[in-house]
Coordinates of C-alpha atoms in Angstrom, one line a residue:
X29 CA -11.5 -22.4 3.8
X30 CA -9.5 -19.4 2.2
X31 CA -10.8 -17.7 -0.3
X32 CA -7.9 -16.5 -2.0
X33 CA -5.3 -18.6 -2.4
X34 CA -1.5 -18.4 -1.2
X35 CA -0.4 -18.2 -4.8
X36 CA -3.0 -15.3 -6.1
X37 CA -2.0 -13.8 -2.9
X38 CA 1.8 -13.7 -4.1
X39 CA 0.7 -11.9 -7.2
X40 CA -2.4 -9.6 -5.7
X41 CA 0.1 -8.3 -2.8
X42 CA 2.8 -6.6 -4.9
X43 CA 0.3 -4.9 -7.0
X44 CA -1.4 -3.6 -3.8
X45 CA 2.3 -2.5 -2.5
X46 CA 2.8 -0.5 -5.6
X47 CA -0.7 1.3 -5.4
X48 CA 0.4 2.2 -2.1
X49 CA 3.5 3.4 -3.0
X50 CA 1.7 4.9 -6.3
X51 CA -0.7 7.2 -3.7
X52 CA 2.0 7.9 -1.2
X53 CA 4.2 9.0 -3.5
X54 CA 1.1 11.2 -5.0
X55 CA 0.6 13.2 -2.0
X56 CA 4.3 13.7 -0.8
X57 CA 4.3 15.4 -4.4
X58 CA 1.5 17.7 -3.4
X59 CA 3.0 18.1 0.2
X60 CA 4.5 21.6 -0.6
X61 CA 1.6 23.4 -2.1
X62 CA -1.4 22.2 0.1
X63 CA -2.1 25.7 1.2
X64 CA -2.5 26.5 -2.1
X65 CA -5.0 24.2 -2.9
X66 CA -8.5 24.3 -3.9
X67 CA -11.4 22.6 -1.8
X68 CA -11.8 20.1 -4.9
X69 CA -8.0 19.5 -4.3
X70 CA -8.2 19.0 -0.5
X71 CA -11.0 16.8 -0.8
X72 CA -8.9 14.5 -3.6
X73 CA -6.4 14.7 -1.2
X74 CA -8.5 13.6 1.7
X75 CA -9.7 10.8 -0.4
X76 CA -6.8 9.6 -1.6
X77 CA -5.6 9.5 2.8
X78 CA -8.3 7.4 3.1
X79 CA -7.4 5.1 0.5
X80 CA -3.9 4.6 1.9
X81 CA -5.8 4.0 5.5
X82 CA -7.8 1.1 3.4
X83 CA -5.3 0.0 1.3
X84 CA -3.0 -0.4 4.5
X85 CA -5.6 -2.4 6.4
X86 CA -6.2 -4.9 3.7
X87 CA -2.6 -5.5 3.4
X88 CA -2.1 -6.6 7.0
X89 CA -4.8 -8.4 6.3
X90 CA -4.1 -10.1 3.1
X91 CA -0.4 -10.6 5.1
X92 CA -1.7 -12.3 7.6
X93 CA -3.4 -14.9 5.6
X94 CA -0.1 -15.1 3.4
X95 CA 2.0 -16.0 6.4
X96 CA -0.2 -18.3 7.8
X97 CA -0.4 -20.4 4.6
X98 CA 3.5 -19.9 4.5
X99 CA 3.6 -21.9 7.8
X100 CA 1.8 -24.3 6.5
X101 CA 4.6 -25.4 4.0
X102 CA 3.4 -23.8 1.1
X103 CA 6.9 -22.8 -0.7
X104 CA 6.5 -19.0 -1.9
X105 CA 8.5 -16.0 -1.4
X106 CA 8.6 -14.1 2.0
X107 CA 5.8 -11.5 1.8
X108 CA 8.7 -8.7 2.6
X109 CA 10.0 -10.1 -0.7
X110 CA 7.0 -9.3 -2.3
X111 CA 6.5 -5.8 -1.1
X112 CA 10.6 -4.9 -0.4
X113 CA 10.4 -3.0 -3.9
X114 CA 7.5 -0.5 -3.2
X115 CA 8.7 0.1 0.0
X116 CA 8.9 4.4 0.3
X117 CA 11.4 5.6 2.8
X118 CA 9.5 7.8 5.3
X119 CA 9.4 11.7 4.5
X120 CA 11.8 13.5 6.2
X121 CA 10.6 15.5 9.1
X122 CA 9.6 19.3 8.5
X123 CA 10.4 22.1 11.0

């Protein structure tokens, strides 16, 4: 038995996908001055990394569950439907 249903799942997901993007997009922001940050900073920083590590892992998770009601039958959007919007392109590489 789930505990979560396919529905709350359709609204939960797309909030997580924008916290995501929220954080990532927080420390690209700070990308450029992280040598000149404080040890208070660099431990935000750190903490907010291992957010995104969580954060991550519980949406494979909660995507997983998703898609296995979606084979089911139960008629929802695609769960790259739900997170398409929040998606952040990649940073681009730095030499």
């Amino acid at each position: 038995m789930r505990a979560i249903s396919e529905r709350d799942l359709a609204v939960v997901i797309p909030l997580l996908a924008a916290k995501i993007r929220e954080l990532t997009l927080e420390l690209r922001a700070g990308q450029a001055r992280v040598g000149e940050l404080t040890d208070e900073e660099l431990e935000d920083r750190m903490r907010v990394q291992e957010m995104l590590v969580q954060y991550d892992g519980i949406l494979d998770s909660l995507r997983s569950e998703y898609e296995a009601g979606l084979a089911e039958g139960i008629e929802l959007p695609a769960f790259d439907e739900l997170t398409r919007r929040f998606h952040v392109e990649p940073a681009p590489a730095r030499d």
